[in-house]
mmCIF file of C-alpha atoms and ligand atoms in Angstrom:
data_model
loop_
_atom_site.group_PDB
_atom_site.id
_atom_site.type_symbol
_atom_site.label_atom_id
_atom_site.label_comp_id
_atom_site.label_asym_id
_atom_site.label_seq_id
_atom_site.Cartn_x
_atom_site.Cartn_y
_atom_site.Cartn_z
ATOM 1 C CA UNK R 52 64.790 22.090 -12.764
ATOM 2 C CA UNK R 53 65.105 18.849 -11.443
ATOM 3 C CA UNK R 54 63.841 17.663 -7.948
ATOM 4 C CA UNK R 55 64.658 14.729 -5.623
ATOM 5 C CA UNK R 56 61.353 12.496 -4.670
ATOM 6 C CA UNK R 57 60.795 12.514 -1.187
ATOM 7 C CA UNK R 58 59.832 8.582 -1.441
ATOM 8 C CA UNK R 59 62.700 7.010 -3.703
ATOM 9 C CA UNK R 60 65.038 10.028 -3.824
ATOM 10 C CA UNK R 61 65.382 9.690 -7.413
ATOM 11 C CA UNK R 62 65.870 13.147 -9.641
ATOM 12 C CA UNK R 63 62.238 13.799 -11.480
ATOM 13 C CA UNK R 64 61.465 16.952 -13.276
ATOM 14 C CA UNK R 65 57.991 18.021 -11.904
ATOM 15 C CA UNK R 66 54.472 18.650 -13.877
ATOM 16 C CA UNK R 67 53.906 21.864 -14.807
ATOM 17 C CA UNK R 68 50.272 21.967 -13.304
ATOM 18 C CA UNK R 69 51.329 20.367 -10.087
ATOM 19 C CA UNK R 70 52.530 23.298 -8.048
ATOM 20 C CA UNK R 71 54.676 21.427 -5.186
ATOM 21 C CA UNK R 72 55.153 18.541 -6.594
ATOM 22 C CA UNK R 73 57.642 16.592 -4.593
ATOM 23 C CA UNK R 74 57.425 13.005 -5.099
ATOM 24 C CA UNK R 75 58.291 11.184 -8.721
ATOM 25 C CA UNK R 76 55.920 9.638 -11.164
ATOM 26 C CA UNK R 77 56.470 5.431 -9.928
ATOM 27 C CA UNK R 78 53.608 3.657 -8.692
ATOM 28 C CA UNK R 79 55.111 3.287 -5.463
ATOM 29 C CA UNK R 80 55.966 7.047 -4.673
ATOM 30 C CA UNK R 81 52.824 8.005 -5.737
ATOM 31 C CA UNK R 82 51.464 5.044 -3.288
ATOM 32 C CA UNK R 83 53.396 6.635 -0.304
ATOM 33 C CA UNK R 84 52.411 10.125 -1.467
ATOM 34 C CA UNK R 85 48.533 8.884 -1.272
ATOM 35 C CA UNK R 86 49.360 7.357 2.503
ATOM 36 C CA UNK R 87 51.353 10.191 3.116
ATOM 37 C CA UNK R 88 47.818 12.774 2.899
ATOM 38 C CA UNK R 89 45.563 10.294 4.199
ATOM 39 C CA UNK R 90 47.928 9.976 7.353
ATOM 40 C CA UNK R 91 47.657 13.648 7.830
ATOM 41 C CA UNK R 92 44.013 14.286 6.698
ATOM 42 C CA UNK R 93 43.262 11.226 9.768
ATOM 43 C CA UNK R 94 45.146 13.335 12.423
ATOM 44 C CA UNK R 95 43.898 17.172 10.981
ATOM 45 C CA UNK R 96 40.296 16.336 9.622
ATOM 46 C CA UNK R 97 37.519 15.029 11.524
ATOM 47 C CA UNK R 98 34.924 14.602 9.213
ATOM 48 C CA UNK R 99 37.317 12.903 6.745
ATOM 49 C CA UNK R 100 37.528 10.699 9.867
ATOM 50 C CA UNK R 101 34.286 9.779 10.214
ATOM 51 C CA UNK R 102 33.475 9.620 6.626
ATOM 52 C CA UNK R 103 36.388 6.702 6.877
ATOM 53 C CA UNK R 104 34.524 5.287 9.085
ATOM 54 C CA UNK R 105 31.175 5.271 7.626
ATOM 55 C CA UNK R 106 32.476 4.010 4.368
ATOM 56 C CA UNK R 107 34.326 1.433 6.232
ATOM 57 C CA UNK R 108 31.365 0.176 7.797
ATOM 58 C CA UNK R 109 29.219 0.327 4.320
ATOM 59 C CA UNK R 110 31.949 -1.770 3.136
ATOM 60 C CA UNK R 111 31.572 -4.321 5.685
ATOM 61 C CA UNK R 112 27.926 -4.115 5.118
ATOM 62 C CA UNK R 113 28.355 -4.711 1.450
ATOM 63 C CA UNK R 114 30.782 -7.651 1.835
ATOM 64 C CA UNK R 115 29.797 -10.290 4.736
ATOM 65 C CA UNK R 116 32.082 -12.575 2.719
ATOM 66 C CA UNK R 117 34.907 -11.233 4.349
ATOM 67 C CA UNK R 118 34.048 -12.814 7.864
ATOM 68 C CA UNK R 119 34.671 -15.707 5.427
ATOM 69 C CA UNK R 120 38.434 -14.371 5.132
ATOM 70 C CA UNK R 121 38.822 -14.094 8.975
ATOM 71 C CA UNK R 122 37.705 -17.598 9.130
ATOM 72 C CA UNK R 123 40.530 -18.786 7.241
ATOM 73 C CA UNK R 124 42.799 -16.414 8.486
ATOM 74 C CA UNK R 125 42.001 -17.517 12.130
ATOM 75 C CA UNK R 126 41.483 -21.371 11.865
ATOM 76 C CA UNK R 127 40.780 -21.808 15.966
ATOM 77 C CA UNK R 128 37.960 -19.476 15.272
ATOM 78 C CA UNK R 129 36.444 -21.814 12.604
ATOM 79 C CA UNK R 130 37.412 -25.138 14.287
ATOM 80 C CA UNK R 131 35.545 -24.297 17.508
ATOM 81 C CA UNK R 132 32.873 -22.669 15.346
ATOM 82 C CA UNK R 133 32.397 -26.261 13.227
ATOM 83 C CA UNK R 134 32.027 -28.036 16.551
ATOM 84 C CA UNK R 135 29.433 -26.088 18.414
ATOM 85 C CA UNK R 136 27.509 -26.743 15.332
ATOM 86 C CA UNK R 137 27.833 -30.344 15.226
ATOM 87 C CA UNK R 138 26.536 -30.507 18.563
ATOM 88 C CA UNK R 139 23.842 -28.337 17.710
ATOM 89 C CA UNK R 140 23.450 -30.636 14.598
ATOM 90 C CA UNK R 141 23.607 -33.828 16.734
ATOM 91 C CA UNK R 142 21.119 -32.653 19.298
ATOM 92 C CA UNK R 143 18.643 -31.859 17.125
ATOM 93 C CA UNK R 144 19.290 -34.974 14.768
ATOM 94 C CA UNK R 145 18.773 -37.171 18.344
ATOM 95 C CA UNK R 146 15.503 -35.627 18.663
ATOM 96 C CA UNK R 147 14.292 -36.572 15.770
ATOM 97 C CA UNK R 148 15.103 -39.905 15.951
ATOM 98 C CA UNK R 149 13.721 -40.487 19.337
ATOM 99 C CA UNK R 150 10.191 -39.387 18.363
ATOM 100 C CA UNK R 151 10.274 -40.662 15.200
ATOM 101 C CA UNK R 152 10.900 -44.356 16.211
ATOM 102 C CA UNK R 153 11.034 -45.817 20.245
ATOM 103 C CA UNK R 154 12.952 -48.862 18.681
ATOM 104 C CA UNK R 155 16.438 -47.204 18.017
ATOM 105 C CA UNK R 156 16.608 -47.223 21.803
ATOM 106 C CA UNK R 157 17.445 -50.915 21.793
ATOM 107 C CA UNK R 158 19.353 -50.200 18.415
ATOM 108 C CA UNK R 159 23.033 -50.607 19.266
ATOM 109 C CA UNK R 160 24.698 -48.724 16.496
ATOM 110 C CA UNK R 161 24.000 -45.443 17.815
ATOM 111 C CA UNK R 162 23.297 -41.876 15.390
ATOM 112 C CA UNK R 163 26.632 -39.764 15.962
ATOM 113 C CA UNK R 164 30.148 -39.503 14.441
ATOM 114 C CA UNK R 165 32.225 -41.846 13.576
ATOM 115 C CA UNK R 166 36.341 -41.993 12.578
ATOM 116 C CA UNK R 167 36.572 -43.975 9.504
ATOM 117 C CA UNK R 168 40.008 -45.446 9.056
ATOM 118 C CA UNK R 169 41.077 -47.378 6.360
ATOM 119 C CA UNK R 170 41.508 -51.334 8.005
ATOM 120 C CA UNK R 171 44.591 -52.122 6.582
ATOM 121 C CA UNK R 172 46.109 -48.800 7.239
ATOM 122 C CA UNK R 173 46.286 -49.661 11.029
ATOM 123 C CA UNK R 174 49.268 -52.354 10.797
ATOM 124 C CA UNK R 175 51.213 -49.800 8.795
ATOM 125 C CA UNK R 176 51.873 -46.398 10.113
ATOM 126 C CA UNK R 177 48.923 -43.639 10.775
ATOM 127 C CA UNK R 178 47.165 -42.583 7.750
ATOM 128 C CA UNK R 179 44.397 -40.509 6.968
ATOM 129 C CA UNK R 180 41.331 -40.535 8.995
ATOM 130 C CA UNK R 181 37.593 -39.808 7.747
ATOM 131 C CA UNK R 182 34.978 -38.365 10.427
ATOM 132 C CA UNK R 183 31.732 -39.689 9.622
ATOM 133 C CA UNK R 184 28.509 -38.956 10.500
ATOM 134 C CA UNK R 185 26.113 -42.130 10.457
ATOM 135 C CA UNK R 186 22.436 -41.386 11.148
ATOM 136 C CA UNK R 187 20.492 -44.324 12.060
ATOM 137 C CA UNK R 188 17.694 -44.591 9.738
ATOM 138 C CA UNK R 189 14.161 -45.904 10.972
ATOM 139 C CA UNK R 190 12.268 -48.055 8.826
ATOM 140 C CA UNK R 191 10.157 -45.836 6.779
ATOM 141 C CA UNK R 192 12.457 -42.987 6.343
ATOM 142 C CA UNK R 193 13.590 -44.323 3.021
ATOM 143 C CA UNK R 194 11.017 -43.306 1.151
ATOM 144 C CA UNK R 195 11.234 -39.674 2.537
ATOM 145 C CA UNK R 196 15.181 -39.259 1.309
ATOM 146 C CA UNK R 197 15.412 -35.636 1.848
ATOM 147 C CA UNK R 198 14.868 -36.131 5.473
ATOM 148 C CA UNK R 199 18.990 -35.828 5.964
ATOM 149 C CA UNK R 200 20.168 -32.995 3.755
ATOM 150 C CA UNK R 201 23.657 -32.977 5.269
ATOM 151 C CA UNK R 202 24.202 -36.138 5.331
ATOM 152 C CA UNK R 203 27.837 -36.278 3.875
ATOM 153 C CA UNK R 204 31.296 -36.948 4.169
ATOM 154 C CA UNK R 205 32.749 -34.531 6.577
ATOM 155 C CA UNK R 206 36.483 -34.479 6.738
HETATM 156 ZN ZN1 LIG B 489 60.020 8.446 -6.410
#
């Protein structure tokens, strides 16, 4: 007794111990059967509903590394985020500096960021560009070099 699966429509003869068994034995049938009952336990069941939830939240909980997937799925969200924090980098760096020595006042090469572009690259066409972030460092900061952690190349 042969029966047509209600995913794929191919013939499958059913388990014995499955009573109504009505789709075939392929991953993908059984994948459809799966979101087939959870469809229907969402609309009919309320506390499967809210046990969803709750484990959905856990989940969240339990992985914070997935904001890191929305970051690179929404790339405005991270480019805007990048720049607030340089400011909020830059401010604080400026304070720093300004208590730490009065003479970078009359210092012309000012803290900040910088685009770093390769000299001979500007007679040709546009090539890559580097934004740098120079910190003006006071005499007597040498000898403290952990003062600027992130002081790197950021691209
Ligand atoms: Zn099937």
């Amino acid at each position: 007794m042969e029966r047509r699966c209600k995913h794929c429509g191919d013939l499958f003869t059913p388990c014995a111990n499955v009573a109504h068994q009505r789709y075939c034995c392929e991953a993908e049938c059984q994948k459809a059967r799966k979101n087939e009952w959870r469809k229907k336990k969402l609309a009919t069941d309320s506390d499967y509903r809210l046990n969803q939830y709750d484990a959905q939240k856990r989940w969240r909980q339990r992985h914070p590394e997935y904001w890191g997937g929305y970051r690179t799925s929404h790339p405005e969200y991270a480019r805007r985020n990048r720049a607030l924090q340089r400011d909020r980098n830059h401010k604080r760096r400026e304070g720093v500096i300004a208590k730490s020595d009065e003479s970078s006042i009359c210092n012309p090469m000012r803290s900040g960021y910088y685009r770093l572009i390769p000299a001979e690259a500007e007679a040709i066409a546009k090539r890559d560009e580097y934004l740098v972030k120079l910190d003006v460092i006071p005499r007597g900061y040498l000898q403290v070099p952990d003062i600027f952690p992130d002081c790197k190349q950021i691209t």
